[in-house]
PDB file of C-alpha atoms in Angstrom:
ATOM      1  CA  UNK A   1      47.189  63.958 102.940  1.00  0.00           C
ATOM      2  CA  UNK A   2      49.344  65.870 105.404  1.00  0.00           C
ATOM      3  CA  UNK A   3      50.871  69.083 104.098  1.00  0.00           C
ATOM      4  CA  UNK A   4      54.465  69.767 104.989  1.00  0.00           C
ATOM      5  CA  UNK A   5      54.936  72.921 107.007  1.00  0.00           C
ATOM      6  CA  UNK A   6      56.740  75.737 105.199  1.00  0.00           C
ATOM      7  CA  UNK A   7      60.346  76.154 106.324  1.00  0.00           C
ATOM      8  CA  UNK A   8      60.531  78.877 108.949  1.00  0.00           C
ATOM      9  CA  UNK A   9      63.042  79.838 111.605  1.00  0.00           C
ATOM     10  CA  UNK A  10      62.208  79.427 115.274  1.00  0.00           C
ATOM     11  CA  UNK A  11      62.660  82.580 117.369  1.00  0.00           C
ATOM     12  CA  UNK A  12      66.101  81.507 118.675  1.00  0.00           C
ATOM     13  CA  UNK A  13      67.206  80.557 115.151  1.00  0.00           C
ATOM     14  CA  UNK A  14      66.088  83.926 113.775  1.00  0.00           C
ATOM     15  CA  UNK A  15      68.090  85.724 116.484  1.00  0.00           C
ATOM     16  CA  UNK A  16      71.169  83.615 115.735  1.00  0.00           C
ATOM     17  CA  UNK A  17      70.703  84.242 111.997  1.00  0.00           C
ATOM     18  CA  UNK A  18      70.660  88.006 112.671  1.00  0.00           C
ATOM     19  CA  UNK A  19      73.907  87.699 114.653  1.00  0.00           C
ATOM     20  CA  UNK A  20      75.607  86.215 111.574  1.00  0.00           C
ATOM     21  CA  UNK A  21      74.942  89.404 109.587  1.00  0.00           C
ATOM     22  CA  UNK A  22      77.879  91.801 109.560  1.00  0.00           C
ATOM     23  CA  UNK A  23      76.609  94.424 107.119  1.00  0.00           C
ATOM     24  CA  UNK A  24      74.286  97.337 108.052  1.00  0.00           C
ATOM     25  CA  UNK A  25      72.572  97.063 104.638  1.00  0.00           C
ATOM     26  CA  UNK A  26      71.999  93.325 104.905  1.00  0.00           C
ATOM     27  CA  UNK A  27      70.821  93.566 108.510  1.00  0.00           C
ATOM     28  CA  UNK A  28      68.296  96.261 107.565  1.00  0.00           C
ATOM     29  CA  UNK A  29      67.052  94.157 104.606  1.00  0.00           C
ATOM     30  CA  UNK A  30      66.622  91.038 106.744  1.00  0.00           C
ATOM     31  CA  UNK A  31      64.848  92.986 109.494  1.00  0.00           C
ATOM     32  CA  UNK A  32      62.456  94.394 106.869  1.00  0.00           C
ATOM     33  CA  UNK A  33      61.631  90.804 105.868  1.00  0.00           C
ATOM     34  CA  UNK A  34      61.401  89.442 109.426  1.00  0.00           C
ATOM     35  CA  UNK A  35      59.372  92.325 110.882  1.00  0.00           C
ATOM     36  CA  UNK A  36      57.236  93.267 107.879  1.00  0.00           C
ATOM     37  CA  UNK A  37      56.852  90.024 105.938  1.00  0.00           C
ATOM     38  CA  UNK A  38      57.620  91.678 102.607  1.00  0.00           C
ATOM     39  CA  UNK A  39      58.117  89.798  99.376  1.00  0.00           C
ATOM     40  CA  UNK A  40      61.597  90.076  97.865  1.00  0.00           C
ATOM     41  CA  UNK A  41      60.195  92.187  95.008  1.00  0.00           C
ATOM     42  CA  UNK A  42      58.820  94.661  97.575  1.00  0.00           C
ATOM     43  CA  UNK A  43      62.097  94.797  99.497  1.00  0.00           C
ATOM     44  CA  UNK A  44      64.210  95.659  96.455  1.00  0.00           C
ATOM     45  CA  UNK A  45      61.667  98.251  95.277  1.00  0.00           C
ATOM     46  CA  UNK A  46      61.858 100.244  98.513  1.00  0.00           C
ATOM     47  CA  UNK A  47      63.142 103.791  98.098  1.00  0.00           C
ATOM     48  CA  UNK A  48      65.120 105.957 100.520  1.00  0.00           C
ATOM     49  CA  UNK A  49      62.053 107.986 101.533  1.00  0.00           C
ATOM     50  CA  UNK A  50      59.846 104.935 102.166  1.00  0.00           C
ATOM     51  CA  UNK A  51      61.302 104.272 105.630  1.00  0.00           C
ATOM     52  CA  UNK A  52      62.393 107.210 107.774  1.00  0.00           C
ATOM     53  CA  UNK A  53      62.676 107.764 111.534  1.00  0.00           C
ATOM     54  CA  UNK A  54      59.005 108.826 111.512  1.00  0.00           C
ATOM     55  CA  UNK A  55      57.511 106.221 109.183  1.00  0.00           C
ATOM     56  CA  UNK A  56      54.780 104.296 110.980  1.00  0.00           C
ATOM     57  CA  UNK A  57      53.567 102.217 108.032  1.00  0.00           C
ATOM     58  CA  UNK A  58      53.914 101.657 104.301  1.00  0.00           C
ATOM     59  CA  UNK A  59      51.068 100.996 101.901  1.00  0.00           C
ATOM     60  CA  UNK A  60      51.807  98.483  99.147  1.00  0.00           C
ATOM     61  CA  UNK A  61      49.771  97.980  96.023  1.00  0.00           C
ATOM     62  CA  UNK A  62      49.382  94.324  95.133  1.00  0.00           C
ATOM     63  CA  UNK A  63      47.617  92.302  92.470  1.00  0.00           C
ATOM     64  CA  UNK A  64      44.535  93.967  91.057  1.00  0.00           C
ATOM     65  CA  UNK A  65      45.503  97.277  92.688  1.00  0.00           C
ATOM     66  CA  UNK A  66      44.632  95.926  96.154  1.00  0.00           C
ATOM     67  CA  UNK A  67      46.253  98.007  98.898  1.00  0.00           C
ATOM     68  CA  UNK A  68      48.053  96.493 101.860  1.00  0.00           C
ATOM     69  CA  UNK A  69      48.919  98.489 104.981  1.00  0.00           C
ATOM     70  CA  UNK A  70      52.124  97.245 106.687  1.00  0.00           C
ATOM     71  CA  UNK A  71      53.334  98.844 109.947  1.00  0.00           C
ATOM     72  CA  UNK A  72      57.058  99.579 110.271  1.00  0.00           C
ATOM     73  CA  UNK A  73      58.509  98.140 113.499  1.00  0.00           C
ATOM     74  CA  UNK A  74      60.876 100.414 115.496  1.00  0.00           C
ATOM     75  CA  UNK A  75      63.707  97.851 115.013  1.00  0.00           C
ATOM     76  CA  UNK A  76      63.322  98.304 111.246  1.00  0.00           C
ATOM     77  CA  UNK A  77      63.375 102.104 111.497  1.00  0.00           C
ATOM     78  CA  UNK A  78      66.487 101.957 113.667  1.00  0.00           C
ATOM     79  CA  UNK A  79      68.326  99.526 111.353  1.00  0.00           C
ATOM     80  CA  UNK A  80      67.415 101.515 108.231  1.00  0.00           C
ATOM     81  CA  UNK A  81      68.524 104.783 109.866  1.00  0.00           C
ATOM     82  CA  UNK A  82      71.864 103.183 110.786  1.00  0.00           C
ATOM     83  CA  UNK A  83      72.277 101.821 107.246  1.00  0.00           C
ATOM     84  CA  UNK A  84      71.420 105.175 105.641  1.00  0.00           C
ATOM     85  CA  UNK A  85      74.302 106.767 107.569  1.00  0.00           C
ATOM     86  CA  UNK A  86      76.765 104.529 105.692  1.00  0.00           C
ATOM     87  CA  UNK A  87      74.769 103.950 102.479  1.00  0.00           C
ATOM     88  CA  UNK A  88      76.672 104.972  99.327  1.00  0.00           C
ATOM     89  CA  UNK A  89      75.124 107.642  97.130  1.00  0.00           C
ATOM     90  CA  UNK A  90      73.062 106.078  94.376  1.00  0.00           C
ATOM     91  CA  UNK A  91      71.418 107.591  91.302  1.00  0.00           C
ATOM     92  CA  UNK A  92      67.658 107.561  90.890  1.00  0.00           C
ATOM     93  CA  UNK A  93      66.218 104.923  88.614  1.00  0.00           C
ATOM     94  CA  UNK A  94      62.734 104.427  87.119  1.00  0.00           C
ATOM     95  CA  UNK A  95      61.334 103.654  90.596  1.00  0.00           C
ATOM     96  CA  UNK A  96      63.065 106.483  92.479  1.00  0.00           C
ATOM     97  CA  UNK A  97      66.130 106.617  94.741  1.00  0.00           C
ATOM     98  CA  UNK A  98      66.738 103.021  95.850  1.00  0.00           C
ATOM     99  CA  UNK A  99      67.032 102.265  99.547  1.00  0.00           C
ATOM    100  CA  UNK A 100      69.101  99.090  99.228  1.00  0.00           C
ATOM    101  CA  UNK A 101      71.972  99.451  96.793  1.00  0.00           C
ATOM    102  CA  UNK A 102      74.614  97.098  95.429  1.00  0.00           C
ATOM    103  CA  UNK A 103      78.375  97.581  95.411  1.00  0.00           C
ATOM    104  CA  UNK A 104      77.875  99.121  91.963  1.00  0.00           C
ATOM    105  CA  UNK A 105      75.645 101.758  93.624  1.00  0.00           C
ATOM    106  CA  UNK A 106      72.507 100.584  91.832  1.00  0.00           C
ATOM    107  CA  UNK A 107      69.250  99.141  93.155  1.00  0.00           C
ATOM    108  CA  UNK A 108      70.046  95.732  94.632  1.00  0.00           C
ATOM    109  CA  UNK A 109      68.938  92.748  92.594  1.00  0.00           C
ATOM    110  CA  UNK A 110      66.708  89.976  94.062  1.00  0.00           C
ATOM    111  CA  UNK A 111      69.288  87.333  93.086  1.00  0.00           C
ATOM    112  CA  UNK A 112      71.941  89.168  95.140  1.00  0.00           C
ATOM    113  CA  UNK A 113      69.628  89.198  98.164  1.00  0.00           C
ATOM    114  CA  UNK A 114      68.944  85.461  97.750  1.00  0.00           C
ATOM    115  CA  UNK A 115      72.690  84.745  97.576  1.00  0.00           C
ATOM    116  CA  UNK A 116      73.393  86.845 100.692  1.00  0.00           C
ATOM    117  CA  UNK A 117      70.681  85.096 102.705  1.00  0.00           C
ATOM    118  CA  UNK A 118      72.069  81.684 101.727  1.00  0.00           C
ATOM    119  CA  UNK A 119      75.562  82.805 102.794  1.00  0.00           C
ATOM    120  CA  UNK A 120      74.310  84.024 106.197  1.00  0.00           C
ATOM    121  CA  UNK A 121      72.340  80.801 106.674  1.00  0.00           C
ATOM    122  CA  UNK A 122      75.545  78.829 106.022  1.00  0.00           C
ATOM    123  CA  UNK A 123      77.218  80.818 108.847  1.00  0.00           C
ATOM    124  CA  UNK A 124      74.384  80.120 111.306  1.00  0.00           C
ATOM    125  CA  UNK A 125      75.526  77.030 113.202  1.00  0.00           C
ATOM    126  CA  UNK A 126      72.191  76.477 114.953  1.00  0.00           C
ATOM    127  CA  UNK A 127      70.274  75.778 111.749  1.00  0.00           C
ATOM    128  CA  UNK A 128      69.725  72.192 110.651  1.00  0.00           C
ATOM    129  CA  UNK A 129      70.970  71.163 107.207  1.00  0.00           C
ATOM    130  CA  UNK A 130      67.559  71.556 105.542  1.00  0.00           C
ATOM    131  CA  UNK A 131      67.076  75.114 106.805  1.00  0.00           C
ATOM    132  CA  UNK A 132      70.642  76.086 105.890  1.00  0.00           C
ATOM    133  CA  UNK A 133      70.250  74.776 102.346  1.00  0.00           C
ATOM    134  CA  UNK A 134      66.717  76.082 101.742  1.00  0.00           C
ATOM    135  CA  UNK A 135      66.960  79.508 103.410  1.00  0.00           C
ATOM    136  CA  UNK A 136      65.672  82.294 101.163  1.00  0.00           C
ATOM    137  CA  UNK A 137      63.829  85.624 101.329  1.00  0.00           C
ATOM    138  CA  UNK A 138      60.539  83.733 101.079  1.00  0.00           C
ATOM    139  CA  UNK A 139      61.518  81.550 104.054  1.00  0.00           C
ATOM    140  CA  UNK A 140      62.013  84.776 106.046  1.00  0.00           C
ATOM    141  CA  UNK A 141      58.453  85.742 105.032  1.00  0.00           C
ATOM    142  CA  UNK A 142      57.318  82.329 106.345  1.00  0.00           C
ATOM    143  CA  UNK A 143      59.240  83.048 109.555  1.00  0.00           C
ATOM    144  CA  UNK A 144      57.431  86.388 109.932  1.00  0.00           C
ATOM    145  CA  UNK A 145      54.025  84.700 109.651  1.00  0.00           C
ATOM    146  CA  UNK A 146      54.918  81.723 111.845  1.00  0.00           C
ATOM    147  CA  UNK A 147      56.352  83.859 114.664  1.00  0.00           C
ATOM    148  CA  UNK A 148      53.278  86.110 114.639  1.00  0.00           C
ATOM    149  CA  UNK A 149      51.011  83.085 114.800  1.00  0.00           C
ATOM    150  CA  UNK A 150      53.044  81.659 117.697  1.00  0.00           C
ATOM    151  CA  UNK A 151      52.624  85.055 119.381  1.00  0.00           C
ATOM    152  CA  UNK A 152      48.832  84.602 119.236  1.00  0.00           C
ATOM    153  CA  UNK A 153      48.254  87.184 116.486  1.00  0.00           C
ATOM    154  CA  UNK A 154      44.894  86.612 114.801  1.00  0.00           C
ATOM    155  CA  UNK A 155      45.292  84.761 111.518  1.00  0.00           C
ATOM    156  CA  UNK A 156      43.120  87.360 109.724  1.00  0.00           C
ATOM    157  CA  UNK A 157      45.611  90.059 110.730  1.00  0.00           C
ATOM    158  CA  UNK A 158      48.471  87.919 109.398  1.00  0.00           C
ATOM    159  CA  UNK A 159      46.497  87.440 106.171  1.00  0.00           C
ATOM    160  CA  UNK A 160      46.225  91.227 105.791  1.00  0.00           C
ATOM    161  CA  UNK A 161      49.895  91.816 106.589  1.00  0.00           C
ATOM    162  CA  UNK A 162      50.985  89.214 104.019  1.00  0.00           C
ATOM    163  CA  UNK A 163      48.526  90.465 101.411  1.00  0.00           C
ATOM    164  CA  UNK A 164      46.922  87.067 100.887  1.00  0.00           C
ATOM    165  CA  UNK A 165      43.605  87.324  99.080  1.00  0.00           C
ATOM    166  CA  UNK A 166      42.282  84.073 100.564  1.00  0.00           C
ATOM    167  CA  UNK A 167      42.522  82.968 104.184  1.00  0.00           C
ATOM    168  CA  UNK A 168      43.258  79.422 102.985  1.00  0.00           C
ATOM    169  CA  UNK A 169      46.637  80.659 101.688  1.00  0.00           C
ATOM    170  CA  UNK A 170      47.538  81.927 105.160  1.00  0.00           C
ATOM    171  CA  UNK A 171      46.291  78.760 106.859  1.00  0.00           C
ATOM    172  CA  UNK A 172      49.415  76.833 105.789  1.00  0.00           C
ATOM    173  CA  UNK A 173      51.015  78.345 108.905  1.00  0.00           C
ATOM    174  CA  UNK A 174      48.402  76.932 111.284  1.00  0.00           C
ATOM    175  CA  UNK A 175      49.620  73.338 111.340  1.00  0.00           C
ATOM    176  CA  UNK A 176      50.891  72.694 114.812  1.00  0.00           C
ATOM    177  CA  UNK A 177      53.725  70.747 116.348  1.00  0.00           C
ATOM    178  CA  UNK A 178      53.233  68.491 119.372  1.00  0.00           C
ATOM    179  CA  UNK A 179      55.133  70.899 121.615  1.00  0.00           C
ATOM    180  CA  UNK A 180      52.677  73.681 120.654  1.00  0.00           C
ATOM    181  CA  UNK A 181      49.827  71.429 121.807  1.00  0.00           C
ATOM    182  CA  UNK A 182      51.599  70.789 125.118  1.00  0.00           C
ATOM    183  CA  UNK A 183      52.130  74.538 125.589  1.00  0.00           C
ATOM    184  CA  UNK A 184      48.453  75.150 124.849  1.00  0.00           C
ATOM    185  CA  UNK A 185      47.353  72.744 127.581  1.00  0.00           C
ATOM    186  CA  UNK A 186      49.904  74.250 130.012  1.00  0.00           C
ATOM    187  CA  UNK A 187      48.181  77.603 129.499  1.00  0.00           C
ATOM    188  CA  UNK A 188      44.724  76.221 130.342  1.00  0.00           C
ATOM    189  CA  UNK A 189      42.981  78.872 132.482  1.00  0.00           C
ATOM    190  CA  UNK A 190      41.044  76.513 134.811  1.00  0.00           C
ATOM    191  CA  UNK A 191      43.965  75.609 137.094  1.00  0.00           C
ATOM    192  CA  UNK A 192      41.732  73.581 139.462  1.00  0.00           C
ATOM    193  CA  UNK A 193      43.161  71.652 142.446  1.00  0.00           C
ATOM    194  CA  UNK A 194      43.319  67.824 142.182  1.00  0.00           C
TER     195      UNK A 194
END
């Protein structure tokens, strides 16, 4: 039985989606998801000191205390720095000083992030109906993995970045489209004359 590919944005769709975002906070959050592949729970638990101008990577502790090393892309550092310049002061909570805060100046809630992503998807004209309706933080995580795979990143590296215990979990991204097969043949190194 053929498995349906997870919903993920193509590169051009992801760029158009980013253009729909008009808030420094929301742009920084989405870039964290698109460039780091974080789960929504990890995004909302980030604290102010977790990403600075000098942060090269963050270590996350997952199920069973397993550690996951995730590099911080320069675009993320830049967006977070820009957001911090306009970020409202927020009190510390049980987890620390939250990076992403709500209008009430408290740690942003996952349901708020989901709602924002749906609203930005609705504004992105280039998305088909299914992607607009189904867009979520987890779909941005799928986009992260799919774009890396399309960029020829080794699937074991993607597995590590996502924090998947089993490679079979990551392999859902390896189903290919016909155009990917055509591109693969176009890149054949032999290039012999007729």
